[in-house]
């Protein structure tokens, strides 16, 4: 086990804010992970498990150990006439798994193309985009219990998936390290182009009968045009969740703002586009020092270079306050704050 001290997190988190961790180590196998978890130096220390670092914001130095999961591998577990079960290890880049499947015509995750981060982070927040969520294709999750080191499988139902939510963010938060996921994909795929922006993009591309490759290409085009590349401009994708509000509050907002952007939610509730709310408050494209709100997608906060995690966090608090004041809606951060 190689243990780094006073390790800069700037290059291993996509916000690229300047913060340090007391210790940093990487594992590429279950055996290495067991060694880390059993190490007397680290046992008593707080630790954070990091995959691609694409959904975290550190507001200050971390006085503990950062452990990065680098277990790799994609394999076919079983298949029948219609379905194929693909197991992907937690350290694989999510988009590489998407490409593996799209190139073999295994359908189900093409709408989730180009989501940054690793496979292991996927089930924690039930990644979703353009009308599909991971829960739609997830068969099971394999994870290690941190205190007992036992390996356990969680079925789709046991993961208790919700909108950007799962058991790993709720009652089992911090108790498990995800080792891999098994996806159930279709060998005779049907595409899902129900999301407005996606069907419009396919139309622009002149595609009338889209394949999963077309869908993947369209999603890549949309994401690249709207969402900043974290290698060029630090960010962690959507900083906030789209808020789900009561229909009553929705009607009140609609009276004063007939153009409010909304999506259907469960009975009695409506989901609003947080990007729209933030834009209406005048934040889109704004910059305070090196922390800013992206010019093309107000849901994304960016680091122009030297913003500290604290400055980005403070900007997010100002945004939450102004949306609350103007619309009476409480935005919730989607990014994990440490
Ligand atoms: N909008 C604005 N102004 C903005 C941004 C959005 O008015 O600055 C309005 C537009 O009307 C737009 C609508 O909001 O049509 C929806 O925008 P978009 O399609 O970009 O989706 P979103 O609701 O802002 C969510 C996810 C994204 C995901 C897209 C596409 C969350 C928190 N975010 O964003 O996920 O890619 O839908 O499905 O649910 C992520 O989680 O990091 C992420 C990028």
Coordinates of C-alpha atoms and ligand atoms in Angstrom, one line a residue:
X1 CA 0.0 0.0 0.0
X2 CA 1.4 3.3 -1.1
X3 CA 0.4 6.2 1.2
X4 CA 0.9 9.8 0.1
X5 CA 1.0 12.6 2.6
X6 CA -0.4 16.1 2.3
X7 CA -1.8 15.2 -1.1
X8 CA -3.3 17.9 -3.4
X9 CA -6.8 17.1 -4.5
X10 CA -6.8 19.7 -7.3
X11 CA -6.0 17.2 -10.0
X12 CA -8.3 14.4 -8.8
X13 CA -11.5 16.4 -8.4
X14 CA -13.2 18.0 -11.3
X15 CA -13.8 21.4 -9.6
X16 CA -10.0 21.6 -9.4
X17 CA -10.1 23.7 -6.2
X18 CA -6.8 23.9 -4.3
X19 CA -7.2 21.7 -1.2
X20 CA -5.1 19.0 0.4
X21 CA -5.8 15.7 2.1
X22 CA -3.7 14.5 5.0
X23 CA -3.3 11.1 3.3
X24 CA -4.2 9.7 -0.1
X25 CA -4.0 6.1 -1.3
X26 CA -5.3 4.1 -4.3
X27 CA -6.5 0.5 -4.6
X28 CA -6.8 -1.6 -7.7
X29 CA -8.1 -4.9 -6.2
X30 CA -10.3 -6.1 -3.4
X31 CA -7.1 -7.4 -1.6
X32 CA -5.5 -4.0 -1.6
X33 CA -8.8 -2.5 -0.3
X34 CA -8.7 -5.0 2.6
X35 CA -5.1 -4.0 3.4
X36 CA -6.1 -0.3 3.5
X37 CA -9.1 -1.0 5.7
X38 CA -7.1 -3.1 8.1
X39 CA -4.1 -0.7 8.3
X40 CA -3.6 0.4 11.9
X41 CA -2.5 3.9 10.7
X42 CA -5.7 4.5 8.8
X43 CA -8.3 2.6 10.8
X44 CA -9.0 5.4 13.3
X45 CA -9.0 8.2 10.7
X46 CA -12.0 9.6 8.8
X47 CA -11.9 8.7 5.2
X48 CA -13.6 9.5 2.0
X49 CA -13.8 7.2 -1.0
X50 CA -13.4 8.9 -4.3
X51 CA -14.0 7.7 -7.9
X52 CA -13.7 10.2 -10.6
X53 CA -14.0 13.1 -8.2
X54 CA -16.7 14.6 -10.4
X55 CA -19.5 15.1 -7.9
X56 CA -17.6 16.5 -4.9
X57 CA -16.6 19.9 -3.5
X58 CA -14.1 20.2 -0.7
X59 CA -14.6 23.5 1.2
X60 CA -11.3 23.1 3.0
X61 CA -8.4 20.7 3.6
X62 CA -9.4 17.2 4.7
X63 CA -7.8 15.9 7.8
X64 CA -8.2 12.2 7.0
X65 CA -7.5 9.8 4.2
X66 CA -8.8 9.9 0.6
X67 CA -9.1 6.5 -0.9
X68 CA -9.5 6.2 -4.7
X69 CA -11.1 3.1 -6.2
X70 CA -9.2 2.1 -9.3
X71 CA -10.5 -1.5 -9.8
X72 CA -11.1 -2.0 -13.5
X73 CA -12.8 -4.5 -15.8
X74 CA -15.8 -5.0 -17.9
X75 CA -17.2 -8.5 -18.6
X76 CA -20.2 -10.3 -19.8
X77 CA -21.8 -12.4 -17.0
X78 CA -24.6 -14.1 -18.8
X79 CA -27.0 -13.7 -21.7
X80 CA -30.1 -15.0 -23.3
X81 CA -31.9 -14.2 -26.5
X82 CA -32.9 -10.7 -25.4
X83 CA -30.8 -9.7 -22.4
X84 CA -27.2 -9.4 -21.7
X85 CA -25.7 -8.9 -18.2
X86 CA -22.6 -6.8 -18.1
X87 CA -20.5 -6.5 -15.0
X88 CA -18.4 -3.3 -14.7
X89 CA -15.9 -2.6 -11.9
X90 CA -16.3 0.5 -9.9
X91 CA -13.1 2.1 -11.0
X92 CA -14.0 2.0 -14.7
X93 CA -14.9 5.4 -16.3
X94 CA -18.6 5.4 -16.8
X95 CA -18.4 6.7 -20.3
X96 CA -16.0 3.9 -21.3
X97 CA -18.7 1.4 -20.2
X98 CA -21.3 3.3 -22.3
X99 CA -19.1 3.1 -25.3
X100 CA -18.3 -0.6 -24.7
X101 CA -22.1 -1.3 -24.8
X102 CA -23.1 1.1 -27.6
X103 CA -20.3 -0.4 -29.9
X104 CA -21.7 -3.9 -29.3
X105 CA -25.4 -2.7 -29.7
X106 CA -26.3 -3.5 -26.1
X107 CA -29.0 -1.0 -25.4
X108 CA -30.1 0.8 -22.2
X109 CA -27.4 3.3 -21.2
X110 CA -26.8 5.2 -24.5
X111 CA -28.8 8.2 -23.0
X112 CA -26.2 8.3 -20.2
X113 CA -23.3 9.0 -22.5
X114 CA -20.5 11.3 -21.5
X115 CA -21.6 11.5 -17.8
X116 CA -18.3 12.2 -16.0
X117 CA -17.0 10.0 -13.2
X118 CA -16.6 6.3 -12.5
X119 CA -19.0 3.4 -12.4
X120 CA -18.9 3.2 -8.6
X121 CA -20.5 6.7 -8.2
X122 CA -23.4 5.7 -10.5
X123 CA -25.6 3.9 -8.0
X124 CA -24.9 6.2 -5.1
X125 CA -26.7 9.1 -6.8
X126 CA -28.7 7.1 -9.4
X127 CA -27.1 9.0 -12.3
X128 CA -29.6 10.1 -14.9
X129 CA -29.9 12.1 -18.1
X130 CA -32.2 12.6 -21.1
X131 CA -35.0 10.4 -19.9
X132 CA -33.0 7.5 -18.5
X133 CA -31.8 6.7 -15.0
X134 CA -29.3 4.0 -13.9
X135 CA -32.1 2.3 -12.0
X136 CA -33.7 1.5 -15.3
X137 CA -30.9 -0.9 -16.2
X138 CA -29.2 -1.8 -12.9
X139 CA -29.4 -5.5 -12.0
X140 CA -27.3 -5.5 -8.9
X141 CA -24.5 -3.7 -7.0
X142 CA -21.6 -5.5 -5.3
X143 CA -20.2 -3.6 -2.3
X144 CA -17.9 -4.2 0.7
X145 CA -19.1 -3.4 4.2
X146 CA -16.4 -1.1 5.6
X147 CA -16.5 -2.4 9.2
X148 CA -16.9 -6.1 8.5
X149 CA -15.2 -6.3 5.1
X150 CA -17.9 -8.6 4.0
X151 CA -18.9 -8.4 0.3
X152 CA -22.7 -8.1 -0.3
X153 CA -24.9 -7.8 -3.3
X154 CA -27.8 -5.3 -3.4
X155 CA -30.6 -6.0 -5.8
X156 CA -32.2 -3.1 -7.7
X157 CA -35.0 -2.9 -5.2
X158 CA -32.6 -3.0 -2.2
X159 CA -30.8 0.0 -3.6
X160 CA -34.0 2.1 -2.9
X161 CA -33.3 4.3 -5.9
X162 CA -35.0 7.7 -6.2
X163 CA -34.2 10.9 -8.1
X164 CA -30.4 11.3 -7.6
X165 CA -30.8 9.2 -4.5
X166 CA -30.2 5.7 -3.2
X167 CA -29.7 3.7 0.0
X168 CA -26.0 4.6 -0.3
X169 CA -26.8 8.3 0.3
X170 CA -29.4 7.5 3.0
X171 CA -29.4 4.8 5.7
X172 CA -26.2 3.1 4.4
X173 CA -24.3 6.3 3.9
X174 CA -20.6 5.8 4.5
X175 CA -21.1 2.1 5.3
X176 CA -20.2 0.5 2.0
X177 CA -17.6 0.7 -0.7
X178 CA -19.0 -0.1 -4.1
X179 CA -16.9 -2.6 -6.0
X180 CA -18.9 -3.0 -9.2
X181 CA -22.3 -3.0 -10.8
X182 CA -24.1 -5.5 -13.1
X183 CA -26.3 -4.0 -15.8
X184 CA -29.1 -5.8 -17.6
X185 CA -29.1 -4.5 -21.2
X186 CA -31.0 -5.3 -24.3
X187 CA -29.6 -7.2 -27.3
X188 CA -32.5 -5.9 -29.5
X189 CA -32.6 -2.4 -28.2
X190 CA -35.5 0.1 -28.4
X191 CA -34.4 3.7 -28.2
X192 CA -35.8 6.2 -25.7
X193 CA -36.0 9.6 -27.2
X194 CA -38.8 11.0 -25.0
X195 CA -36.7 13.9 -23.7
X196 CA -37.5 16.9 -25.8
X197 CA -33.9 18.2 -26.3
X198 CA -32.8 14.8 -27.4
X199 CA -35.5 14.3 -30.1
X200 CA -34.9 17.8 -31.4
X201 CA -31.1 17.1 -31.7
X202 CA -31.8 13.9 -33.6
X203 CA -34.1 15.9 -35.9
X204 CA -31.3 18.4 -36.5
X205 CA -29.0 15.5 -37.3
X206 CA -31.5 14.3 -39.9
X207 CA -32.0 11.0 -38.1
X208 CA -35.5 9.6 -38.5
X209 CA -34.9 6.0 -37.2
X210 CA -32.3 6.4 -34.5
X211 CA -30.1 3.5 -33.4
X212 CA -28.5 3.5 -30.0
X213 CA -25.3 4.8 -31.6
X214 CA -27.3 7.8 -33.0
X215 CA -28.8 8.4 -29.5
X216 CA -25.4 8.3 -27.9
X217 CA -23.9 10.7 -30.5
X218 CA -26.9 13.1 -30.0
X219 CA -26.4 13.1 -26.2
X220 CA -22.7 13.7 -26.6
X221 CA -23.5 16.6 -28.9
X222 CA -25.9 18.2 -26.5
X223 CA -23.8 17.7 -23.4
X224 CA -20.7 19.1 -25.2
X225 CA -22.5 22.1 -26.3
X226 CA -24.2 22.9 -22.9
X227 CA -22.0 21.5 -20.2
X228 CA -18.4 22.7 -19.7
X229 CA -15.6 20.2 -20.0
X230 CA -14.1 19.8 -16.5
X231 CA -10.6 19.5 -17.9
X232 CA -10.9 23.0 -19.3
X233 CA -13.3 24.7 -16.8
X234 CA -13.6 23.2 -13.3
X235 CA -17.2 22.0 -12.5
X236 CA -19.1 19.1 -11.1
X237 CA -22.1 19.0 -13.5
X238 CA -25.4 20.0 -12.0
X239 CA -24.7 21.7 -8.6
X240 CA -28.3 21.5 -7.5
X241 CA -31.1 19.0 -7.8
X242 CA -34.2 20.0 -9.7
X243 CA -36.6 20.8 -6.9
X244 CA -39.9 18.9 -6.5
X245 CA -42.6 21.1 -5.1
X246 CA -46.3 20.8 -4.3
X247 CA -48.8 21.5 -7.2
X248 CA -50.2 24.3 -5.1
X249 CA -46.9 26.2 -4.9
X250 CA -46.4 25.4 -8.6
X251 CA -49.8 27.1 -9.5
X252 CA -48.8 30.1 -7.4
X253 CA -45.4 30.4 -9.3
X254 CA -47.2 29.9 -12.6
X255 CA -49.5 32.8 -12.0
X256 CA -46.6 35.3 -11.8
X257 CA -44.3 33.4 -14.2
X258 CA -46.4 31.6 -16.9
X259 CA -43.2 30.5 -18.6
X260 CA -41.9 28.5 -15.7
X261 CA -40.1 25.2 -16.9
X262 CA -41.5 22.1 -15.2
X263 CA -41.5 18.3 -15.6
X264 CA -44.1 15.8 -14.3
X265 CA -43.4 14.3 -10.8
X266 CA -45.3 12.0 -8.5
X267 CA -48.9 12.6 -7.8
X268 CA -49.6 16.1 -6.3
X269 CA -46.1 17.3 -7.1
X270 CA -44.2 19.1 -9.9
X271 CA -40.5 19.1 -10.6
X272 CA -39.0 22.5 -11.7
X273 CA -35.9 23.1 -13.8
X274 CA -33.5 24.6 -11.2
X275 CA -31.5 26.1 -14.1
X276 CA -34.5 28.2 -15.1
X277 CA -35.1 29.4 -11.5
X278 CA -31.4 30.4 -11.1
X279 CA -31.4 32.1 -14.5
X280 CA -34.5 34.1 -13.5
X281 CA -32.7 35.3 -10.5
X282 CA -30.1 36.8 -12.8
X283 CA -27.3 34.4 -12.0
X284 CA -26.5 32.9 -15.4
X285 CA -23.0 33.8 -16.5
X286 CA -22.3 35.7 -13.3
X287 CA -18.9 35.6 -11.7
X288 CA -17.6 36.4 -8.2
X289 CA -13.9 36.3 -8.3
X290 CA -13.0 32.9 -9.9
X291 CA -16.3 31.2 -8.9
X292 CA -19.1 31.5 -11.4
X293 CA -22.4 30.3 -12.8
X294 CA -22.0 28.8 -16.3
X295 CA -23.1 31.0 -19.2
X296 CA -25.0 28.2 -21.0
X297 CA -26.4 26.2 -18.1
X298 CA -27.2 28.0 -14.8
X299 CA -27.4 24.7 -12.9
X300 CA -23.6 24.3 -13.2
X301 CA -21.2 26.2 -11.0
X302 CA -17.7 26.7 -12.4
X303 CA -14.2 27.4 -11.2
X304 CA -12.4 29.9 -13.5
X305 CA -9.0 28.9 -12.0
X306 CA -8.3 29.9 -8.5
X307 CA -11.6 29.7 -6.7
X308 CA -11.5 28.0 -3.4
X309 CA -14.0 25.4 -2.5
X310 CA -15.3 27.8 0.2
X311 CA -15.9 30.5 -2.4
X312 CA -17.9 28.1 -4.7
X313 CA -19.9 27.0 -1.7
X314 CA -20.6 30.6 -0.7
X315 CA -21.8 31.3 -4.2
X316 CA -24.1 28.4 -4.0
X317 CA -25.6 29.7 -0.7
X318 CA -26.3 33.1 -2.3
X319 CA -28.1 31.3 -5.1
X320 CA -30.2 29.2 -2.8
X321 CA -31.1 32.4 -0.8
X322 CA -32.2 34.3 -3.9
X323 CA -34.2 31.5 -5.4
X324 CA -35.9 31.1 -2.0
X325 CA -36.7 34.8 -1.8
X326 CA -38.0 35.1 -5.4
X327 CA -39.9 31.8 -5.8
X328 CA -40.3 30.4 -2.2
X329 CA -38.5 27.3 -3.5
X330 CA -35.6 25.7 -1.5
X331 CA -32.8 24.4 -3.7
X332 CA -30.9 21.4 -2.5
X333 CA -27.2 20.8 -3.5
X334 CA -26.6 17.7 -5.6
X335 CA -22.9 17.8 -5.2
X336 CA -21.4 16.1 -2.1
X337 CA -19.9 18.8 0.1
X338 CA -17.0 17.9 2.5
Ligands
LIG1 N1 -33.1 25.9 -18.3 C1 -33.0 27.3 -18.3 N2 -31.9 27.9 -18.0 C2 -30.7 27.2 -17.7 C3 -30.7 25.8 -17.7 C4 -31.9 25.2 -18.0 O1 -34.0 28.0 -18.5 O2 -29.7 27.9 -17.5 C5 -34.3 25.2 -18.6 C6 -34.5 25.1 -20.1 O3 -35.8 25.3 -20.4 C7 -34.3 23.6 -20.3 C8 -34.7 23.0 -19.0 O4 -34.3 24.0 -18.0 O5 -35.0 23.2 -21.4 C9 -34.0 21.7 -18.7 O6 -32.6 21.9 -18.9 P1 -31.6 20.6 -19.3 O7 -32.2 19.8 -20.4 O8 -30.3 21.2 -19.5 O9 -31.7 19.7 -18.0 P2 -31.7 20.1 -16.4 O10 -33.0 19.8 -15.8 O11 -31.1 21.5 -16.2 C10 -31.0 17.6 -15.7 C11 -29.9 16.9 -15.0 C12 -28.7 16.8 -15.8 C13 -29.0 16.1 -17.1 C14 -30.1 16.8 -17.8 C15 -30.6 16.1 -19.1 C16 -30.4 17.3 -12.6 C17 -29.9 18.0 -11.4 N3 -29.7 17.6 -13.7 O12 -30.6 19.0 -15.9 O13 -27.7 16.1 -15.1 O14 -27.9 16.0 -17.9 O15 -31.3 17.0 -17.0 O16 -31.4 15.0 -18.7 O17 -31.3 16.5 -12.6 C18 -25.9 16.2 -13.6 O18 -26.6 15.5 -12.8 O19 -24.7 16.6 -13.3 C19 -26.4 16.6 -14.9 C20 -25.8 17.3 -15.7

